[in-house]
mmCIF file of C-alpha atoms and ligand atoms in Angstrom:
data_model
loop_
_atom_site.group_PDB
_atom_site.id
_atom_site.type_symbol
_atom_site.label_atom_id
_atom_site.label_comp_id
_atom_site.label_asym_id
_atom_site.label_seq_id
_atom_site.Cartn_x
_atom_site.Cartn_y
_atom_site.Cartn_z
ATOM 1 C CA MET B 966 -115.856 -14.214 32.401
ATOM 2 C CA ALA B 967 -112.529 -12.617 33.170
ATOM 3 C CA THR B 968 -109.640 -11.525 31.007
ATOM 4 C CA SER B 969 -106.259 -12.325 32.481
ATOM 5 C CA ARG B 970 -102.651 -11.711 31.610
ATOM 6 C CA LEU B 971 -100.692 -14.252 29.794
ATOM 7 C CA ASN B 972 -97.592 -16.230 30.108
ATOM 8 C CA ALA B 973 -98.049 -19.053 27.703
ATOM 9 C CA SER B 974 -96.446 -18.977 24.304
ATOM 10 C CA PHE B 975 -97.239 -21.120 21.355
ATOM 11 C CA LEU B 976 -95.404 -21.906 18.124
ATOM 12 C CA PHE B 977 -97.629 -22.832 15.271
ATOM 13 C CA PRO B 978 -96.670 -24.015 11.779
ATOM 14 C CA ALA B 979 -96.692 -21.167 9.310
ATOM 15 C CA SER B 980 -98.586 -23.265 6.832
ATOM 16 C CA ARG B 981 -101.590 -23.690 9.121
ATOM 17 C CA ARG B 982 -104.170 -21.093 9.740
ATOM 18 C CA LEU B 983 -104.443 -20.271 13.373
ATOM 19 C CA ASP B 984 -107.723 -20.876 14.993
ATOM 20 C CA CYS B 985 -107.444 -18.491 17.897
ATOM 21 C CA GLU B 986 -110.647 -19.424 19.519
ATOM 22 C CA SER B 987 -110.048 -23.128 19.835
ATOM 23 C CA TYR B 988 -106.551 -22.536 21.178
ATOM 24 C CA VAL B 989 -107.746 -19.955 23.590
ATOM 25 C CA SER B 990 -110.416 -22.185 24.945
ATOM 26 C CA LEU B 991 -107.747 -24.748 25.729
ATOM 27 C CA ARG B 992 -105.445 -22.443 27.578
ATOM 28 C CA ALA B 993 -107.451 -19.366 28.478
ATOM 29 C CA LYS B 994 -105.558 -16.224 29.507
ATOM 30 C CA THR B 995 -103.561 -14.072 27.111
ATOM 31 C CA VAL B 996 -101.433 -15.974 24.649
ATOM 32 C CA THR B 997 -98.260 -14.968 22.857
ATOM 33 C CA ILE B 998 -97.992 -16.586 19.472
ATOM 34 C CA ARG B 999 -94.752 -16.659 17.526
ATOM 35 C CA TYR B 1000 -94.598 -17.706 13.936
ATOM 36 C CA ALA B 1001 -91.729 -18.632 11.718
ATOM 37 C CA ARG B 1002 -92.536 -16.645 8.594
ATOM 38 C CA THR B 1003 -95.023 -14.123 7.466
ATOM 39 C CA ILE B 1004 -98.554 -15.384 7.316
ATOM 40 C CA ALA B 1005 -101.846 -13.627 7.161
ATOM 41 C CA ALA B 1006 -102.434 -12.487 10.695
ATOM 42 C CA PRO B 1007 -105.557 -14.135 12.006
ATOM 43 C CA ARG B 1008 -108.368 -11.639 11.738
ATOM 44 C CA HIS B 1009 -109.881 -12.024 15.073
ATOM 45 C CA HIS B 1010 -111.107 -9.500 17.530
ATOM 46 C CA LEU B 1011 -108.895 -11.064 20.194
ATOM 47 C CA VAL B 1012 -105.676 -10.064 18.445
ATOM 48 C CA ARG B 1013 -104.226 -7.142 20.328
ATOM 49 C CA ARG B 1014 -100.865 -6.640 18.652
ATOM 50 C CA ALA B 1015 -99.017 -7.956 15.614
ATOM 51 C CA ASN B 1016 -95.473 -6.657 15.604
ATOM 52 C CA GLU B 1017 -92.393 -6.923 13.468
ATOM 53 C CA ASP B 1018 -90.806 -9.740 15.352
ATOM 54 C CA ARG B 1019 -93.712 -11.859 14.259
ATOM 55 C CA THR B 1020 -95.354 -12.083 17.612
ATOM 56 C CA LEU B 1021 -99.033 -11.846 18.105
ATOM 57 C CA VAL B 1022 -100.362 -11.133 21.531
ATOM 58 C CA VAL B 1023 -103.867 -12.277 22.020
ATOM 59 C CA ASN B 1024 -106.233 -11.530 24.853
ATOM 60 C CA ALA B 1025 -108.190 -14.599 25.556
ATOM 61 C CA VAL B 1026 -111.285 -14.952 27.587
ATOM 62 C CA ALA B 1027 -110.941 -17.257 30.521
ATOM 63 C CA VAL B 1028 -113.264 -20.199 30.344
ATOM 64 C CA ALA B 1029 -115.318 -20.718 33.457
ATOM 65 C CA GLY B 1030 -114.277 -23.730 35.494
ATOM 66 C CA GLU B 1031 -111.056 -24.321 33.553
ATOM 67 C CA LYS B 1032 -108.204 -25.804 35.573
ATOM 68 C CA PRO B 1033 -105.112 -23.598 35.803
ATOM 69 C CA GLU B 1034 -102.073 -24.864 33.919
ATOM 70 C CA ARG B 1035 -99.309 -26.629 35.833
ATOM 71 C CA SER B 1036 -96.958 -24.015 37.185
ATOM 72 C CA TYR B 1037 -93.196 -24.485 37.459
ATOM 73 C CA PRO B 1038 -91.151 -23.652 40.559
ATOM 74 C CA GLY B 1039 -90.196 -19.988 40.405
ATOM 75 C CA GLU B 1040 -92.486 -19.307 37.429
ATOM 76 C CA PRO B 1041 -94.577 -16.522 38.981
ATOM 77 C CA LYS B 1042 -91.417 -14.441 39.494
ATOM 78 C CA GLY B 1043 -90.215 -14.865 35.906
ATOM 79 C CA PHE B 1044 -88.124 -17.349 33.989
ATOM 80 C CA VAL B 1045 -84.796 -16.465 35.617
ATOM 81 C CA GLU B 1046 -86.244 -17.646 38.903
ATOM 82 C CA GLU B 1047 -87.098 -20.956 37.238
ATOM 83 C CA ILE B 1048 -83.476 -21.515 36.168
ATOM 84 C CA ARG B 1049 -82.272 -20.397 39.566
ATOM 85 C CA PHE B 1050 -84.480 -22.999 41.214
ATOM 86 C CA VAL B 1051 -83.026 -25.757 39.009
ATOM 87 C CA VAL B 1052 -79.390 -24.776 39.510
ATOM 88 C CA MET B 1053 -79.732 -24.337 43.273
ATOM 89 C CA LYS B 1054 -80.971 -27.921 43.497
ATOM 90 C CA MET B 1055 -77.684 -29.026 41.926
ATOM 91 C CA HIS B 1056 -75.605 -27.435 44.683
ATOM 92 C CA PRO B 1057 -74.772 -29.723 47.578
ATOM 93 C CA ARG B 1058 -76.557 -28.217 50.615
ATOM 94 C CA GLY B 1059 -73.369 -27.315 52.425
ATOM 95 C CA GLN B 1060 -72.138 -25.135 49.565
ATOM 96 C CA VAL B 1061 -74.950 -22.658 49.859
ATOM 97 C CA LYS B 1062 -74.772 -22.468 53.657
ATOM 98 C CA GLU B 1063 -71.065 -21.948 53.340
ATOM 99 C CA GLY B 1064 -71.673 -19.029 50.998
ATOM 100 C CA LYS B 1065 -73.773 -17.449 53.686
ATOM 101 C CA ASN B 1066 -71.069 -18.103 56.276
ATOM 102 C CA GLU B 1067 -73.338 -20.534 58.056
ATOM 103 C CA SER B 1068 -70.972 -23.462 57.923
ATOM 104 C CA ASN B 1069 -67.410 -24.459 57.397
ATOM 105 C CA GLY B 1070 -68.192 -26.441 54.303
ATOM 106 C CA LEU B 1071 -66.552 -27.914 51.300
ATOM 107 C CA VAL B 1072 -64.605 -24.954 49.981
ATOM 108 C CA SER B 1073 -63.085 -24.116 53.367
ATOM 109 C CA SER B 1074 -61.438 -27.527 53.398
ATOM 110 C CA TRP B 1075 -59.734 -27.070 50.037
ATOM 111 C CA ASN B 1076 -56.017 -26.459 50.080
ATOM 112 C CA PHE B 1077 -55.661 -23.750 47.467
ATOM 113 C CA THR B 1078 -52.478 -23.420 45.460
ATOM 114 C CA ILE B 1079 -51.469 -20.629 43.094
ATOM 115 C CA GLU B 1080 -50.877 -23.236 40.412
ATOM 116 C CA GLY B 1081 -54.456 -24.572 40.686
ATOM 117 C CA TYR B 1082 -55.925 -21.086 40.941
ATOM 118 C CA LEU B 1083 -54.118 -20.001 37.764
ATOM 119 C CA LYS B 1084 -55.554 -22.981 35.885
ATOM 120 C CA PHE B 1085 -59.009 -21.993 37.153
ATOM 121 C CA LEU B 1086 -58.532 -18.366 36.057
ATOM 122 C CA VAL B 1087 -57.146 -19.274 32.624
ATOM 123 C CA ASP B 1088 -60.003 -21.684 31.841
ATOM 124 C CA SER B 1089 -62.582 -19.248 33.236
ATOM 125 C CA LYS B 1090 -61.139 -16.588 30.945
ATOM 126 C CA LEU B 1091 -61.496 -18.845 27.923
ATOM 127 C CA VAL B 1092 -65.143 -19.541 28.781
ATOM 128 C CA PHE B 1093 -66.033 -15.881 29.424
ATOM 129 C CA GLU B 1094 -64.146 -14.843 26.284
ATOM 130 C CA THR B 1095 -66.112 -17.323 24.167
ATOM 131 C CA LEU B 1096 -69.421 -16.347 25.745
ATOM 132 C CA GLU B 1097 -68.780 -12.642 25.259
ATOM 133 C CA ARG B 1098 -67.422 -12.949 21.710
ATOM 134 C CA ILE B 1099 -70.465 -14.971 20.619
ATOM 135 C CA ILE B 1100 -72.877 -12.414 22.078
ATOM 136 C CA ASN B 1101 -71.008 -9.463 20.573
ATOM 137 C CA GLU B 1102 -70.691 -10.949 17.105
ATOM 138 C CA SER B 1103 -74.076 -12.593 16.833
ATOM 139 C CA THR B 1104 -76.912 -10.950 14.950
ATOM 140 C CA LEU B 1105 -79.515 -13.158 16.619
ATOM 141 C CA GLN B 1106 -82.346 -11.113 18.065
ATOM 142 C CA ALA B 1107 -82.383 -13.354 21.156
ATOM 143 C CA TYR B 1108 -78.919 -12.060 22.161
ATOM 144 C CA ALA B 1109 -79.475 -8.370 21.402
ATOM 145 C CA GLY B 1110 -80.239 -7.457 25.027
ATOM 146 C CA LEU B 1111 -77.242 -9.413 26.342
ATOM 147 C CA LYS B 1112 -74.542 -7.194 24.851
ATOM 148 C CA ASN B 1113 -72.610 -4.882 27.196
ATOM 149 C CA THR B 1114 -74.264 -6.002 30.413
ATOM 150 C CA GLY B 1115 -71.382 -4.680 32.507
ATOM 151 C CA LEU B 1116 -70.822 -8.241 33.749
ATOM 152 C CA GLU B 1117 -68.170 -9.025 31.107
ATOM 153 C CA ARG B 1118 -65.069 -10.561 32.725
ATOM 154 C CA THR B 1119 -62.555 -11.152 29.931
ATOM 155 C CA GLU B 1120 -60.639 -7.891 30.271
ATOM 156 C CA ASN B 1121 -60.550 -8.045 34.071
ATOM 157 C CA LEU B 1122 -59.282 -11.616 33.955
ATOM 158 C CA GLY B 1123 -56.622 -10.544 31.466
ATOM 159 C CA ARG B 1124 -55.422 -7.885 33.930
ATOM 160 C CA ASP B 1125 -55.315 -10.440 36.762
ATOM 161 C CA LEU B 1126 -53.235 -12.855 34.711
ATOM 162 C CA GLU B 1127 -50.918 -9.998 33.797
ATOM 163 C CA TRP B 1128 -50.498 -9.242 37.504
ATOM 164 C CA PHE B 1129 -49.627 -12.875 38.275
ATOM 165 C CA LYS B 1130 -47.071 -12.782 35.464
ATOM 166 C CA GLU B 1131 -45.497 -9.680 36.936
ATOM 167 C CA GLN B 1132 -45.219 -11.550 40.239
ATOM 168 C CA GLY B 1133 -43.096 -14.131 38.424
ATOM 169 C CA TYR B 1134 -45.705 -16.886 37.924
ATOM 170 C CA GLU B 1135 -45.925 -18.798 34.675
ATOM 171 C CA ILE B 1136 -49.380 -18.538 33.131
ATOM 172 C CA PRO B 1137 -50.556 -21.956 31.920
ATOM 173 C CA GLU B 1138 -52.260 -22.654 28.604
ATOM 174 C CA PRO B 1139 -56.015 -23.392 28.743
ATOM 175 C CA MET B 1140 -56.738 -26.985 29.748
ATOM 176 C CA ALA B 1141 -59.335 -29.534 28.609
ATOM 177 C CA PRO B 1142 -62.245 -28.389 30.863
ATOM 178 C CA GLY B 1143 -62.108 -24.807 29.560
ATOM 179 C CA LYS B 1144 -61.616 -25.923 25.957
ATOM 180 C CA ILE B 1145 -64.477 -28.427 26.133
ATOM 181 C CA TYR B 1146 -66.850 -25.875 27.661
ATOM 182 C CA SER B 1147 -65.826 -23.223 25.152
ATOM 183 C CA GLN B 1148 -66.367 -25.630 22.238
ATOM 184 C CA HIS B 1149 -69.793 -26.564 23.559
ATOM 185 C CA LEU B 1150 -70.781 -22.889 23.663
ATOM 186 C CA LYS B 1151 -69.626 -22.435 20.065
ATOM 187 C CA ASN B 1152 -71.540 -25.525 18.968
ATOM 188 C CA ILE B 1153 -74.875 -24.358 20.363
ATOM 189 C CA ALA B 1154 -74.559 -20.585 19.923
ATOM 190 C CA GLU B 1155 -76.334 -20.137 16.603
ATOM 191 C CA LYS B 1156 -78.575 -23.161 16.502
ATOM 192 C CA ASP B 1157 -79.803 -23.366 20.086
ATOM 193 C CA PRO B 1158 -80.286 -19.949 21.748
ATOM 194 C CA GLN B 1159 -82.338 -21.395 24.628
ATOM 195 C CA ALA B 1160 -79.472 -23.671 25.657
ATOM 196 C CA PHE B 1161 -76.904 -20.932 25.118
ATOM 197 C CA ILE B 1162 -78.847 -18.477 27.259
ATOM 198 C CA CYS B 1163 -78.921 -21.063 30.037
ATOM 199 C CA HIS B 1164 -75.109 -21.005 30.062
ATOM 200 C CA PHE B 1165 -75.084 -17.227 29.864
ATOM 201 C CA TYR B 1166 -77.227 -17.041 32.988
ATOM 202 C CA ASN B 1167 -75.314 -19.698 34.927
ATOM 203 C CA ILE B 1168 -71.841 -18.432 34.162
ATOM 204 C CA ASN B 1169 -72.634 -14.817 35.009
ATOM 205 C CA PHE B 1170 -74.770 -15.432 38.062
ATOM 206 C CA GLY B 1171 -72.740 -18.398 39.307
ATOM 207 C CA HIS B 1172 -69.569 -16.311 39.236
ATOM 208 C CA SER B 1173 -71.217 -13.443 41.095
ATOM 209 C CA ALA B 1174 -72.456 -15.806 43.852
ATOM 210 C CA GLY B 1175 -70.366 -18.909 44.609
ATOM 211 C CA GLY B 1176 -67.524 -17.653 42.427
ATOM 212 C CA ARG B 1177 -67.089 -14.534 44.529
ATOM 213 C CA MET B 1178 -67.275 -16.533 47.723
ATOM 214 C CA ILE B 1179 -64.508 -18.824 46.467
ATOM 215 C CA GLY B 1180 -62.458 -15.805 45.357
ATOM 216 C CA THR B 1181 -62.622 -14.315 48.843
ATOM 217 C CA LYS B 1182 -61.415 -17.548 50.430
ATOM 218 C CA VAL B 1183 -58.547 -17.918 47.939
ATOM 219 C CA SER B 1184 -57.537 -14.333 48.541
ATOM 220 C CA GLU B 1185 -57.518 -14.770 52.333
ATOM 221 C CA LYS B 1186 -55.642 -18.057 52.232
ATOM 222 C CA ILE B 1187 -52.984 -17.616 49.579
ATOM 223 C CA LEU B 1188 -53.003 -14.073 48.181
ATOM 224 C CA ASP B 1189 -52.548 -11.999 51.301
ATOM 225 C CA ASN B 1190 -56.069 -10.570 50.843
ATOM 226 C CA LYS B 1191 -55.322 -9.211 47.360
ATOM 227 C CA GLU B 1192 -58.622 -8.494 45.619
ATOM 228 C CA LEU B 1193 -58.508 -9.543 41.988
ATOM 229 C CA GLU B 1194 -60.170 -7.661 39.112
ATOM 230 C CA PHE B 1195 -62.247 -10.773 38.378
ATOM 231 C CA TYR B 1196 -64.336 -9.839 41.409
ATOM 232 C CA LYS B 1197 -64.707 -6.119 40.675
ATOM 233 C CA TRP B 1198 -67.448 -4.590 38.571
ATOM 234 C CA ASP B 1199 -68.080 -1.031 37.404
ATOM 235 C CA GLY B 1200 -71.228 0.007 39.197
ATOM 236 C CA GLN B 1201 -73.431 -1.882 41.611
ATOM 237 C CA LEU B 1202 -73.258 -5.615 40.968
ATOM 238 C CA SER B 1203 -76.815 -6.114 42.252
ATOM 239 C CA GLU B 1204 -78.079 -3.595 39.695
ATOM 240 C CA LEU B 1205 -76.179 -5.221 36.828
ATOM 241 C CA LEU B 1206 -77.601 -8.601 37.787
ATOM 242 C CA GLN B 1207 -81.086 -7.159 38.087
ATOM 243 C CA ASN B 1208 -80.810 -5.628 34.592
ATOM 244 C CA LEU B 1209 -79.624 -8.921 33.172
ATOM 245 C CA SER B 1210 -82.475 -10.786 34.881
ATOM 246 C CA GLU B 1211 -84.933 -8.442 33.240
ATOM 247 C CA GLU B 1212 -83.376 -8.963 29.809
ATOM 248 C CA LEU B 1213 -83.405 -12.734 30.237
ATOM 249 C CA ASN B 1214 -86.997 -12.718 31.426
ATOM 250 C CA LYS B 1215 -87.943 -10.605 28.421
ATOM 251 C CA ALA B 1216 -86.200 -12.994 26.007
ATOM 252 C CA ALA B 1217 -87.912 -15.983 27.602
ATOM 253 C CA GLU B 1218 -91.368 -14.409 27.326
ATOM 254 C CA LEU B 1219 -91.273 -15.260 23.639
ATOM 255 C CA TRP B 1220 -90.434 -18.912 24.232
ATOM 256 C CA THR B 1221 -92.808 -21.827 24.198
ATOM 257 C CA ARG B 1222 -93.023 -23.986 27.337
ATOM 258 C CA GLU B 1223 -90.988 -26.616 25.459
ATOM 259 C CA GLU B 1224 -88.243 -24.095 24.729
ATOM 260 C CA LYS B 1225 -88.201 -23.016 28.365
ATOM 261 C CA ASN B 1226 -87.927 -26.626 29.491
ATOM 262 C CA HIS B 1227 -85.111 -27.170 27.025
ATOM 263 C CA CYS B 1228 -83.274 -24.223 28.567
ATOM 264 C CA LEU B 1229 -83.844 -25.583 32.087
ATOM 265 C CA ALA B 1230 -82.562 -29.008 31.025
ATOM 266 C CA GLU B 1231 -79.283 -27.450 29.840
ATOM 267 C CA THR B 1232 -78.582 -26.303 33.420
ATOM 268 C CA GLU B 1233 -77.149 -29.678 34.306
ATOM 269 C CA ILE B 1234 -74.610 -29.484 31.470
ATOM 270 C CA SER B 1235 -73.666 -25.975 32.518
ATOM 271 C CA PHE B 1236 -73.161 -27.010 36.138
ATOM 272 C CA LYS B 1237 -71.098 -30.059 35.188
ATOM 273 C CA PHE B 1238 -68.868 -28.189 32.747
ATOM 274 C CA TYR B 1239 -68.167 -25.299 35.089
ATOM 275 C CA TRP B 1240 -67.667 -27.679 37.983
ATOM 276 C CA GLU B 1241 -64.795 -29.284 36.051
ATOM 277 C CA ILE B 1242 -63.110 -25.866 35.995
ATOM 278 C CA VAL B 1243 -63.811 -25.231 39.687
ATOM 279 C CA ARG B 1244 -62.144 -28.577 40.443
ATOM 280 C CA PHE B 1245 -58.747 -27.052 39.611
ATOM 281 C CA LEU B 1246 -59.036 -25.332 42.974
ATOM 282 C CA MET B 1247 -59.156 -28.581 44.944
ATOM 283 C CA SER B 1248 -55.925 -30.102 45.986
HETATM 284 C C1 HEM G 2502 -67.797 -25.188 44.792
HETATM 285 C C2 HEM G 2502 -68.630 -24.775 43.892
HETATM 286 C C3 HEM G 2502 -69.776 -23.830 44.163
HETATM 287 C C4 HEM G 2502 -70.102 -23.155 45.293
HETATM 288 C C5 HEM G 2502 -69.374 -23.138 46.612
HETATM 289 C C6 HEM G 2502 -71.305 -22.404 45.014
HETATM 290 C C7 HEM G 2502 -71.953 -21.609 45.916
HETATM 291 C C8 HEM G 2502 -73.065 -20.855 45.672
HETATM 292 C C9 HEM G 2502 -73.725 -19.989 46.606
HETATM 293 C C10 HEM G 2502 -73.295 -19.773 48.035
HETATM 294 C C11 HEM G 2502 -74.761 -19.406 45.989
HETATM 295 C C12 HEM G 2502 -75.700 -18.346 46.574
HETATM 296 C C13 HEM G 2502 -76.950 -18.984 47.097
HETATM 297 C C14 HEM G 2502 -77.971 -17.976 47.588
HETATM 298 O O1 HEM G 2502 -77.749 -16.770 47.540
HETATM 299 O O2 HEM G 2502 -79.032 -18.418 48.031
HETATM 300 C C15 HEM G 2502 -74.765 -19.900 44.633
HETATM 301 C C16 HEM G 2502 -75.661 -19.535 43.685
HETATM 302 C C17 HEM G 2502 -75.567 -19.891 42.382
HETATM 303 N N1 HEM G 2502 -74.656 -20.758 41.810
HETATM 304 FE FE1 HEM G 2502 -73.202 -21.724 42.758
HETATM 305 N N2 HEM G 2502 -71.663 -22.630 43.721
HETATM 306 C C18 HEM G 2502 -70.759 -23.489 43.168
HETATM 307 C C19 HEM G 2502 -70.746 -23.982 41.900
HETATM 308 C C20 HEM G 2502 -71.571 -23.536 40.916
HETATM 309 C C21 HEM G 2502 -71.524 -23.969 39.537
HETATM 310 C C22 HEM G 2502 -70.551 -25.010 38.979
HETATM 311 C C23 HEM G 2502 -72.513 -23.280 38.874
HETATM 312 C C24 HEM G 2502 -72.886 -23.371 37.430
HETATM 313 C C25 HEM G 2502 -72.209 -22.918 36.457
HETATM 314 C C26 HEM G 2502 -73.166 -22.405 39.827
HETATM 315 C C27 HEM G 2502 -74.195 -21.549 39.539
HETATM 316 C C28 HEM G 2502 -74.881 -20.809 40.479
HETATM 317 C C29 HEM G 2502 -76.001 -19.928 40.154
HETATM 318 C C30 HEM G 2502 -76.563 -19.666 38.784
HETATM 319 C C31 HEM G 2502 -76.440 -19.373 41.353
HETATM 320 C C32 HEM G 2502 -77.609 -18.402 41.554
HETATM 321 C C33 HEM G 2502 -77.085 -17.005 41.740
HETATM 322 C C34 HEM G 2502 -78.136 -15.940 41.957
HETATM 323 O O3 HEM G 2502 -79.298 -16.150 41.680
HETATM 324 O O4 HEM G 2502 -77.741 -14.883 42.394
HETATM 325 N N3 HEM G 2502 -72.576 -22.600 41.053
HETATM 326 N N4 HEM G 2502 -73.724 -20.774 44.471
#
């Protein structure tokens, strides 16, 4: 019999007494158990830790001959890799190759205009602003590690828009795609942290990947290679992203498989909503 590390999490009704052993024999491995309100912690020799955030970590004994649970693409590397896998499948193939300079794909054929780019920047600012305000003002434990990641973009975008204004351009008001996305974020922020965190991941990582690639092309084609603040970060971007990945993986460790799947399912909404903003760049 072997004892192995855990990745499964399990929500059980506070009213029911937990029968560790029967659960363990179903799943084997170590199990994280979250519960909604204080209950008598199950007195069982398998309980390793009962902490303030109402999580019990249990070492379970693997049952001989038990089939391993279904694993999800990316799962062994952590939950962020799972979301990444889902969102990458939503990208048309050419887009990713283009990002790696392997093809002259979709974005290269777009005829950028300052007018379209300004709409894109204004709506992006509204979305980042909403995302960042929610995280900063929320008292939800799930968002605690997402404050001050160094990836915040609102102020930088504000400086860029100021620069365009100084150049004599009129800054448009936010349009429907930005307003709709922002409203969606507000709607889910308090009641659905798994969905909200999906957007948090996609917006931050999407901007640092495809977003930067698009920014470079816009800059070359219509801004005389001017590098905007939107694409500048204090410190190493790779490090900031790595830190955020770790925080997101940590948050997701407390989720049930159903909650993780719910987060993954939100990816499609995130991609669609942000895509509507990216579309301002096509003309
Ligand atoms: C024209 C539109 C887009 C282009 C050209 C594009 C391009 C790219 C490229 C080149 C990568 C890097 C792939 C790699 O390193 O293997 C990437 C990654 C990614 N994209 Fe997009 N993308 C676009 C739209 C979107 C949208 C609408 C979203 C969702 C909000 C999104 C979210 C992401 C995410 C989350 C990643 C993973 C980043 C990482 O793990 O570092 N992308 N995209």
